[in-house]
PDB file of C-alpha atoms and ligand atoms in Angstrom:
ATOM      1  CA  UNK G   1      -4.621  -6.351   4.718  1.00 36.00           C
ATOM      2  CA  UNK G   2      -0.875  -6.480   5.490  1.00 35.00           C
ATOM      3  CA  UNK G   3       0.579  -4.086   8.130  1.00 34.00           C
ATOM      4  CA  UNK G   4       3.476  -3.087   5.745  1.00 38.00           C
ATOM      5  CA  UNK G   5       4.803   0.319   6.669  1.00 41.00           C
ATOM      6  CA  UNK G   6       4.147   2.964   4.051  1.00 45.00           C
ATOM      7  CA  UNK G   7       7.001   4.194   1.907  1.00 51.00           C
ATOM      8  CA  UNK G   8       9.223   1.238   3.098  1.00 64.00           C
ATOM      9  CA  UNK G   9      11.996   0.702   0.349  1.00 76.00           C
ATOM     10  CA  UNK G  10      12.123  -3.103   1.113  1.00 74.00           C
ATOM     11  CA  UNK G  11      11.606  -5.064  -1.915  1.00 75.00           C
ATOM     12  CA  UNK G  12      10.766  -1.977  -4.092  1.00 89.00           C
ATOM     13  CA  UNK G  13      12.493  -1.947  -7.450  1.00 93.00           C
ATOM     14  CA  UNK G  14      13.558   1.329  -8.957  1.00 96.00           C
ATOM     15  CA  UNK G  15      14.686   1.552 -12.666  1.00 97.00           C
ATOM     16  CA  UNK G  16      17.108   4.502 -13.178  1.00 98.00           C
ATOM     17  CA  UNK G  17      17.031   5.727 -16.887  1.00 98.00           C
ATOM     18  CA  UNK G  18      19.929   7.994 -17.251  1.00 97.00           C
ATOM     19  CA  UNK G  19      22.446   8.235 -20.164  1.00 96.00           C
ATOM     20  CA  UNK G  20      25.172  10.067 -18.012  1.00 95.00           C
ATOM     21  CA  UNK G  21      26.882   7.105 -16.531  1.00 95.00           C
ATOM     22  CA  UNK G  22      28.442   8.775 -13.432  1.00 94.00           C
ATOM     23  CA  UNK G  23      25.069  10.175 -12.446  1.00 94.00           C
ATOM     24  CA  UNK G  24      23.419   6.923 -13.066  1.00 96.00           C
ATOM     25  CA  UNK G  25      26.010   5.089 -11.030  1.00 96.00           C
ATOM     26  CA  UNK G  26      25.852   7.471  -7.986  1.00 96.00           C
ATOM     27  CA  UNK G  27      21.784   7.200  -8.135  1.00 96.00           C
ATOM     28  CA  UNK G  28      21.905   3.449  -8.395  1.00 97.00           C
ATOM     29  CA  UNK G  29      24.324   3.269  -5.475  1.00 96.00           C
ATOM     30  CA  UNK G  30      22.485   5.566  -3.343  1.00 95.00           C
ATOM     31  CA  UNK G  31      19.099   3.801  -3.983  1.00 96.00           C
ATOM     32  CA  UNK G  32      20.700   0.469  -3.047  1.00 94.00           C
ATOM     33  CA  UNK G  33      22.175   1.885   0.217  1.00 93.00           C
ATOM     34  CA  UNK G  34      18.584   3.261   1.040  1.00 92.00           C
ATOM     35  CA  UNK G  35      17.345  -0.302   0.667  1.00 92.00           C
ATOM     36  CA  UNK G  36      15.863  -0.243  -2.833  1.00 94.00           C
ATOM     37  CA  UNK G  37      16.519  -2.741  -5.501  1.00 94.00           C
ATOM     38  CA  UNK G  38      17.888  -0.507  -8.183  1.00 96.00           C
ATOM     39  CA  UNK G  39      19.118  -1.010 -11.767  1.00 96.00           C
ATOM     40  CA  UNK G  40      20.257   1.476 -14.353  1.00 97.00           C
ATOM     41  CA  UNK G  41      19.722   1.745 -17.923  1.00 97.00           C
ATOM     42  CA  UNK G  42      21.221   4.402 -20.526  1.00 97.00           C
ATOM     43  CA  UNK G  43      18.658   4.643 -23.292  1.00 97.00           C
ATOM     44  CA  UNK G  44      14.745   4.937 -23.721  1.00 96.00           C
ATOM     45  CA  UNK G  45      14.773   1.574 -25.658  1.00 96.00           C
ATOM     46  CA  UNK G  46      16.372  -0.216 -22.717  1.00 96.00           C
ATOM     47  CA  UNK G  47      14.014   1.376 -20.328  1.00 96.00           C
ATOM     48  CA  UNK G  48      10.961   0.015 -22.292  1.00 95.00           C
ATOM     49  CA  UNK G  49      12.478  -3.373 -22.494  1.00 93.00           C
ATOM     50  CA  UNK G  50      13.407  -3.502 -18.738  1.00 93.00           C
ATOM     51  CA  UNK G  51      11.507  -5.692 -16.451  1.00 88.00           C
ATOM     52  CA  UNK G  52       8.613  -4.091 -14.669  1.00 86.00           C
ATOM     53  CA  UNK G  53       9.514  -2.023 -11.585  1.00 91.00           C
ATOM     54  CA  UNK G  54       7.741  -0.132  -8.956  1.00 91.00           C
ATOM     55  CA  UNK G  55       9.299   3.077  -9.758  1.00 96.00           C
ATOM     56  CA  UNK G  56      11.082   4.734 -12.652  1.00 97.00           C
ATOM     57  CA  UNK G  57      13.381   7.613 -12.345  1.00 98.00           C
ATOM     58  CA  UNK G  58      13.379   8.977 -15.922  1.00 97.00           C
ATOM     59  CA  UNK G  59      15.739  11.417 -17.454  1.00 96.00           C
ATOM     60  CA  UNK G  60      13.830  13.130 -20.228  1.00 95.00           C
ATOM     61  CA  UNK G  61      17.041  13.919 -22.177  1.00 93.00           C
ATOM     62  CA  UNK G  62      17.863  10.480 -23.634  1.00 95.00           C
ATOM     63  CA  UNK G  63      20.080   9.677 -26.610  1.00 96.00           C
ATOM     64  CA  UNK G  64      17.540   7.665 -28.506  1.00 96.00           C
ATOM     65  CA  UNK G  65      13.941   8.330 -27.771  1.00 95.00           C
ATOM     66  CA  UNK G  66      12.302  11.468 -26.362  1.00 94.00           C
ATOM     67  CA  UNK G  67      11.921  10.972 -22.645  1.00 94.00           C
ATOM     68  CA  UNK G  68       8.615  12.340 -22.602  1.00 94.00           C
ATOM     69  CA  UNK G  69       7.721   9.530 -25.301  1.00 95.00           C
ATOM     70  CA  UNK G  70       9.267   6.897 -22.957  1.00 96.00           C
ATOM     71  CA  UNK G  71       7.065   8.351 -20.249  1.00 95.00           C
ATOM     72  CA  UNK G  72       3.883   8.208 -22.146  1.00 94.00           C
ATOM     73  CA  UNK G  73       4.510   4.480 -23.197  1.00 94.00           C
ATOM     74  CA  UNK G  74       5.416   3.391 -19.796  1.00 93.00           C
ATOM     75  CA  UNK G  75       2.360   4.966 -18.474  1.00 91.00           C
ATOM     76  CA  UNK G  76       0.061   3.349 -21.196  1.00 88.00           C
ATOM     77  CA  UNK G  77       1.051  -0.165 -19.883  1.00 86.00           C
ATOM     78  CA  UNK G  78       1.327   0.181 -16.320  1.00 85.00           C
ATOM     79  CA  UNK G  79       0.745   2.190 -13.306  1.00 84.00           C
ATOM     80  CA  UNK G  80       4.605   2.224 -12.325  1.00 91.00           C
ATOM     81  CA  UNK G  81       5.399   5.448 -10.404  1.00 94.00           C
ATOM     82  CA  UNK G  82       7.467   7.831 -12.739  1.00 96.00           C
ATOM     83  CA  UNK G  83       9.628  10.536 -11.635  1.00 96.00           C
ATOM     84  CA  UNK G  84      10.788  12.734 -14.607  1.00 96.00           C
ATOM     85  CA  UNK G  85      14.296  14.306 -14.348  1.00 95.00           C
ATOM     86  CA  UNK G  86      15.156  17.295 -16.217  1.00 91.00           C
ATOM     87  CA  UNK G  87      17.947  19.832 -16.635  1.00 86.00           C
ATOM     88  CA  UNK G  88      17.378  23.373 -15.113  1.00 76.00           C
ATOM     89  CA  UNK G  89      15.275  25.435 -17.505  1.00 76.00           C
ATOM     90  CA  UNK G  90      13.303  22.657 -19.283  1.00 78.00           C
ATOM     91  CA  UNK G  91      10.029  23.735 -17.740  1.00 81.00           C
ATOM     92  CA  UNK G  92       7.946  22.789 -20.880  1.00 83.00           C
ATOM     93  CA  UNK G  93       9.347  19.293 -20.744  1.00 85.00           C
ATOM     94  CA  UNK G  94       8.300  18.925 -17.045  1.00 85.00           C
ATOM     95  CA  UNK G  95       4.870  20.069 -17.851  1.00 88.00           C
ATOM     96  CA  UNK G  96       4.458  17.694 -20.695  1.00 89.00           C
ATOM     97  CA  UNK G  97       5.893  14.859 -18.691  1.00 90.00           C
ATOM     98  CA  UNK G  98       3.343  15.338 -15.915  1.00 91.00           C
ATOM     99  CA  UNK G  99       0.545  15.661 -18.593  1.00 90.00           C
ATOM    100  CA  UNK G 100       1.845  12.263 -20.009  1.00 91.00           C
ATOM    101  CA  UNK G 101       1.572  10.443 -16.718  1.00 91.00           C
ATOM    102  CA  UNK G 102       4.717  11.219 -14.684  1.00 94.00           C
ATOM    103  CA  UNK G 103       3.865  11.241 -10.932  1.00 93.00           C
ATOM    104  CA  UNK G 104       6.389  14.047 -10.023  1.00 94.00           C
ATOM    105  CA  UNK G 105       9.804  15.585 -11.332  1.00 93.00           C
ATOM    106  CA  UNK G 106      13.169  16.514 -10.180  1.00 94.00           C
ATOM    107  CA  UNK G 107      15.395  19.186 -11.618  1.00 93.00           C
ATOM    108  CA  UNK G 108      19.134  18.648 -11.995  1.00 92.00           C
ATOM    109  CA  UNK G 109      21.109  18.886  -9.968  1.00 91.00           C
ATOM    110  CA  UNK G 110      19.338  17.219  -7.060  1.00 93.00           C
ATOM    111  CA  UNK G 111      20.465  15.607  -3.702  1.00 92.00           C
ATOM    112  CA  UNK G 112      19.903  12.010  -2.932  1.00 92.00           C
ATOM    113  CA  UNK G 113      17.839  13.052   0.088  1.00 93.00           C
ATOM    114  CA  UNK G 114      15.377  14.880  -2.074  1.00 94.00           C
ATOM    115  CA  UNK G 115      15.156  11.858  -4.424  1.00 95.00           C
ATOM    116  CA  UNK G 116      14.431   9.574  -1.616  1.00 94.00           C
ATOM    117  CA  UNK G 117      11.714  11.777  -0.222  1.00 93.00           C
ATOM    118  CA  UNK G 118      10.004  12.150  -3.642  1.00 94.00           C
ATOM    119  CA  UNK G 119      10.280   8.472  -4.196  1.00 94.00           C
ATOM    120  CA  UNK G 120       8.721   7.596  -0.836  1.00 91.00           C
ATOM    121  CA  UNK G 121       5.870  10.012  -1.563  1.00 90.00           C
ATOM    122  CA  UNK G 122       5.088   8.617  -5.153  1.00 91.00           C
ATOM    123  CA  UNK G 123       5.366   4.970  -4.017  1.00 89.00           C
ATOM    124  CA  UNK G 124       2.990   5.781  -0.989  1.00 83.00           C
ATOM    125  CA  UNK G 125       0.477   7.318  -3.244  1.00 80.00           C
ATOM    126  CA  UNK G 126       0.611   4.387  -5.691  1.00 73.00           C
ATOM    127  CA  UNK G 127       0.436   1.764  -3.096  1.00 62.00           C
ATOM    128  CA  UNK G 128      -2.544  -0.262  -4.183  1.00 58.00           C
ATOM    129  CA  UNK G 129      -5.437   0.019  -1.677  1.00 56.00           C
ATOM    130  CA  UNK G 130      -7.000  -3.255  -0.619  1.00 59.00           C
ATOM    131  CA  UNK G 131     -10.413  -4.352  -1.378  1.00 66.00           C
ATOM    132  CA  UNK G 132     -13.186  -2.074  -0.158  1.00 78.00           C
ATOM    133  CA  UNK G 133     -15.521  -4.963   0.820  1.00 84.00           C
ATOM    134  CA  UNK G 134     -14.374  -7.905   3.089  1.00 87.00           C
ATOM    135  CA  UNK G 135     -16.512 -11.030   2.696  1.00 87.00           C
ATOM    136  CA  UNK G 136     -16.613 -14.132   4.612  1.00 89.00           C
ATOM    137  CA  UNK G 137     -19.618 -16.509   4.185  1.00 87.00           C
ATOM    138  CA  UNK G 138     -22.744 -14.399   4.882  1.00 89.00           C
ATOM    139  CA  UNK G 139     -20.705 -11.464   6.165  1.00 92.00           C
ATOM    140  CA  UNK G 140     -19.780  -8.434   4.338  1.00 92.00           C
ATOM    141  CA  UNK G 141     -17.888  -5.352   5.624  1.00 92.00           C
ATOM    142  CA  UNK G 142     -17.754  -2.149   3.583  1.00 89.00           C
ATOM    143  CA  UNK G 143     -14.488  -0.664   4.833  1.00 82.00           C
ATOM    144  CA  UNK G 144     -15.492   2.697   3.116  1.00 78.00           C
ATOM    145  CA  UNK G 145     -18.980   3.186   4.578  1.00 83.00           C
ATOM    146  CA  UNK G 146     -18.571   0.781   7.492  1.00 87.00           C
ATOM    147  CA  UNK G 147     -21.760  -0.818   6.648  1.00 91.00           C
ATOM    148  CA  UNK G 148     -21.875  -4.470   7.733  1.00 94.00           C
ATOM    149  CA  UNK G 149     -24.448  -6.940   6.573  1.00 93.00           C
ATOM    150  CA  UNK G 150     -24.985 -10.566   7.469  1.00 92.00           C
ATOM    151  CA  UNK G 151     -26.830 -12.607   4.666  1.00 89.00           C
ATOM    152  CA  UNK G 152     -27.820  -9.215   3.135  1.00 90.00           C
ATOM    153  CA  UNK G 153     -29.311  -7.937   6.558  1.00 93.00           C
ATOM    154  CA  UNK G 154     -27.676  -4.782   7.692  1.00 94.00           C
ATOM    155  CA  UNK G 155     -26.279  -4.801  11.199  1.00 95.00           C
ATOM    156  CA  UNK G 156     -25.481  -1.719  13.200  1.00 95.00           C
ATOM    157  CA  UNK G 157     -22.209  -1.927  15.006  1.00 93.00           C
ATOM    158  CA  UNK G 158     -20.328   0.456  17.313  1.00 91.00           C
ATOM    159  CA  UNK G 159     -16.949   1.726  16.042  1.00 88.00           C
ATOM    160  CA  UNK G 160     -15.050  -0.811  18.359  1.00 89.00           C
ATOM    161  CA  UNK G 161     -17.105  -3.671  17.198  1.00 93.00           C
ATOM    162  CA  UNK G 162     -16.592  -2.834  13.651  1.00 93.00           C
ATOM    163  CA  UNK G 163     -12.762  -2.455  14.372  1.00 91.00           C
ATOM    164  CA  UNK G 164     -12.750  -5.953  15.890  1.00 93.00           C
ATOM    165  CA  UNK G 165     -14.697  -7.385  12.990  1.00 94.00           C
ATOM    166  CA  UNK G 166     -12.493  -5.731  10.535  1.00 91.00           C
ATOM    167  CA  UNK G 167      -9.363  -7.201  12.120  1.00 90.00           C
ATOM    168  CA  UNK G 168     -10.805 -10.706  12.089  1.00 93.00           C
ATOM    169  CA  UNK G 169     -12.193 -10.434   8.535  1.00 91.00           C
ATOM    170  CA  UNK G 170      -9.126  -9.017   7.126  1.00 85.00           C
ATOM    171  CA  UNK G 171      -7.698 -12.690   7.329  1.00 84.00           C
ATOM    172  CA  UNK G 172     -10.477 -15.085   7.904  1.00 84.00           C
ATOM    173  CA  UNK G 173      -9.521 -18.279   9.468  1.00 84.00           C
ATOM    174  CA  UNK G 174      -6.407 -16.830  11.070  1.00 89.00           C
ATOM    175  CA  UNK G 175      -6.423 -16.723  14.768  1.00 93.00           C
ATOM    176  CA  UNK G 176      -5.990 -13.117  16.067  1.00 92.00           C
ATOM    177  CA  UNK G 177      -4.629 -12.942  19.641  1.00 91.00           C
ATOM    178  CA  UNK G 178      -6.371 -10.512  22.120  1.00 88.00           C
ATOM    179  CA  UNK G 179      -3.397  -8.293  21.950  1.00 84.00           C
ATOM    180  CA  UNK G 180      -3.477  -8.020  18.314  1.00 84.00           C
ATOM    181  CA  UNK G 181      -7.156  -7.255  18.199  1.00 89.00           C
ATOM    182  CA  UNK G 182      -6.865  -4.620  20.846  1.00 84.00           C
ATOM    183  CA  UNK G 183      -3.996  -3.000  19.072  1.00 79.00           C
ATOM    184  CA  UNK G 184      -5.867  -2.776  15.794  1.00 80.00           C
ATOM    185  CA  UNK G 185      -9.343  -1.940  17.168  1.00 81.00           C
ATOM    186  CA  UNK G 186      -8.262   0.318  20.151  1.00 76.00           C
ATOM    187  CA  UNK G 187      -4.888   1.903  19.458  1.00 64.00           C
ATOM    188  CA  UNK G 188      -1.372   0.891  18.847  1.00 56.00           C
ATOM    189  CA  UNK G 189      -0.513   0.584  22.608  1.00 61.00           C
ATOM    190  CA  UNK G 190      -3.053  -1.058  24.563  1.00 61.00           C
ATOM    191  CA  UNK G 191      -1.972  -1.952  27.938  1.00 64.00           C
ATOM    192  CA  UNK G 192      -5.291  -2.246  29.796  1.00 66.00           C
ATOM    193  CA  UNK G 193      -7.043  -5.323  30.715  1.00 70.00           C
ATOM    194  CA  UNK G 194      -7.912  -7.649  27.658  1.00 72.00           C
ATOM    195  CA  UNK G 195     -11.197  -8.632  29.418  1.00 80.00           C
ATOM    196  CA  UNK G 196     -12.768  -5.540  27.863  1.00 83.00           C
ATOM    197  CA  UNK G 197     -12.514  -7.371  24.403  1.00 88.00           C
ATOM    198  CA  UNK G 198     -14.892 -10.192  25.664  1.00 89.00           C
ATOM    199  CA  UNK G 199     -17.807  -7.791  26.466  1.00 90.00           C
ATOM    200  CA  UNK G 200     -17.421  -6.319  22.874  1.00 92.00           C
ATOM    201  CA  UNK G 201     -17.136  -9.885  21.398  1.00 94.00           C
ATOM    202  CA  UNK G 202     -20.259 -11.061  23.165  1.00 94.00           C
ATOM    203  CA  UNK G 203     -22.214  -8.019  21.848  1.00 94.00           C
ATOM    204  CA  UNK G 204     -20.793  -8.570  18.315  1.00 95.00           C
ATOM    205  CA  UNK G 205     -21.883 -12.165  18.283  1.00 94.00           C
ATOM    206  CA  UNK G 206     -25.416 -11.235  19.454  1.00 94.00           C
ATOM    207  CA  UNK G 207     -25.762  -8.508  16.817  1.00 95.00           C
ATOM    208  CA  UNK G 208     -24.291 -10.652  14.005  1.00 93.00           C
ATOM    209  CA  UNK G 209     -26.769 -13.346  14.977  1.00 90.00           C
ATOM    210  CA  UNK G 210     -24.608 -16.059  13.153  1.00 80.00           C
ATOM    211  CA  UNK G 211     -23.515 -18.632  15.650  1.00 75.00           C
ATOM    212  CA  UNK G 212     -20.112 -19.938  14.940  1.00 83.00           C
ATOM    213  CA  UNK G 213     -19.029 -16.903  12.870  1.00 90.00           C
ATOM    214  CA  UNK G 214     -16.616 -15.658  15.603  1.00 93.00           C
ATOM    215  CA  UNK G 215     -14.912 -18.603  17.003  1.00 93.00           C
ATOM    216  CA  UNK G 216     -13.060 -18.631  20.385  1.00 93.00           C
ATOM    217  CA  UNK G 217      -9.731 -20.326  20.157  1.00 93.00           C
ATOM    218  CA  UNK G 218      -8.926 -21.014  23.823  1.00 91.00           C
ATOM    219  CA  UNK G 219      -5.633 -19.877  24.889  1.00 88.00           C
ATOM    220  CA  UNK G 220      -5.023 -18.078  21.763  1.00 90.00           C
ATOM    221  CA  UNK G 221      -7.729 -15.491  20.726  1.00 93.00           C
ATOM    222  CA  UNK G 222     -10.440 -15.274  18.114  1.00 95.00           C
ATOM    223  CA  UNK G 223     -11.117 -16.098  14.367  1.00 94.00           C
ATOM    224  CA  UNK G 224     -13.706 -15.979  11.782  1.00 93.00           C
ATOM    225  CA  UNK G 225     -15.181 -19.611  11.602  1.00 88.00           C
ATOM    226  CA  UNK G 226     -16.780 -21.476   8.598  1.00 77.00           C
ATOM    227  CA  UNK G 227     -20.532 -20.760   8.972  1.00 70.00           C
ATOM    228  CA  UNK G 228     -23.101 -23.494   8.003  1.00 58.00           C
ATOM    229  CA  UNK G 229     -26.219 -21.724   8.519  1.00 53.00           C
ATOM    230  CA  UNK G 230     -27.457 -18.266   9.426  1.00 51.00           C
ATOM    231  CA  UNK G 231     -30.907 -16.694  10.002  1.00 49.00           C
TER     232      UNK G 231
HETATM  233 CA1   CA O 301      20.494  13.028 -20.356  1.00 91.82          CA
END
């Protein structure tokens, strides 16, 4: 699991579908200044032919294809975030666009700040969630129910123990420093002694009953190790 900040524009691609060149240019410019990778197209046909993006800002009043139809076709083939754009008064179009898979809508004229806020919100909602179950050898962690099993045997852990294990299992084999584990399993700003971690690790090892599963990497921290055998 990454630690990517939610709603960050870095690396996010936005396609602006707008036939009014001056509006399109200013939107593309504004999005780029905000850190997005933005491109503009002026027709529905070009929108459907464009490379895939993370979000589409879709004017519903296009010269060639009905914008609602473009929305439906984009949605049919991907889960791209779609914000429909309409002129004031076109309420019926907005409703249809939402029914056809748009995530949100904006009414012209709108400011860049509002667009950026809506965009952050739809991208946050669309951000794919990681796997619900982390597995490593005999170990399985259900992130939703917090059920942990070793070789199919349920293991009861405290919330802190679960947090430590989750941190290690998120990237098996990678050494996590004491500080990293404390920040993840305790809170973002742990300034206390890191010795407290050893107590929890010892308890965790005992409960898991799989020797070698949690390896100490001296001078660095801990990681999940390869497990040859387990009870
Ligand atoms: Ca238009």
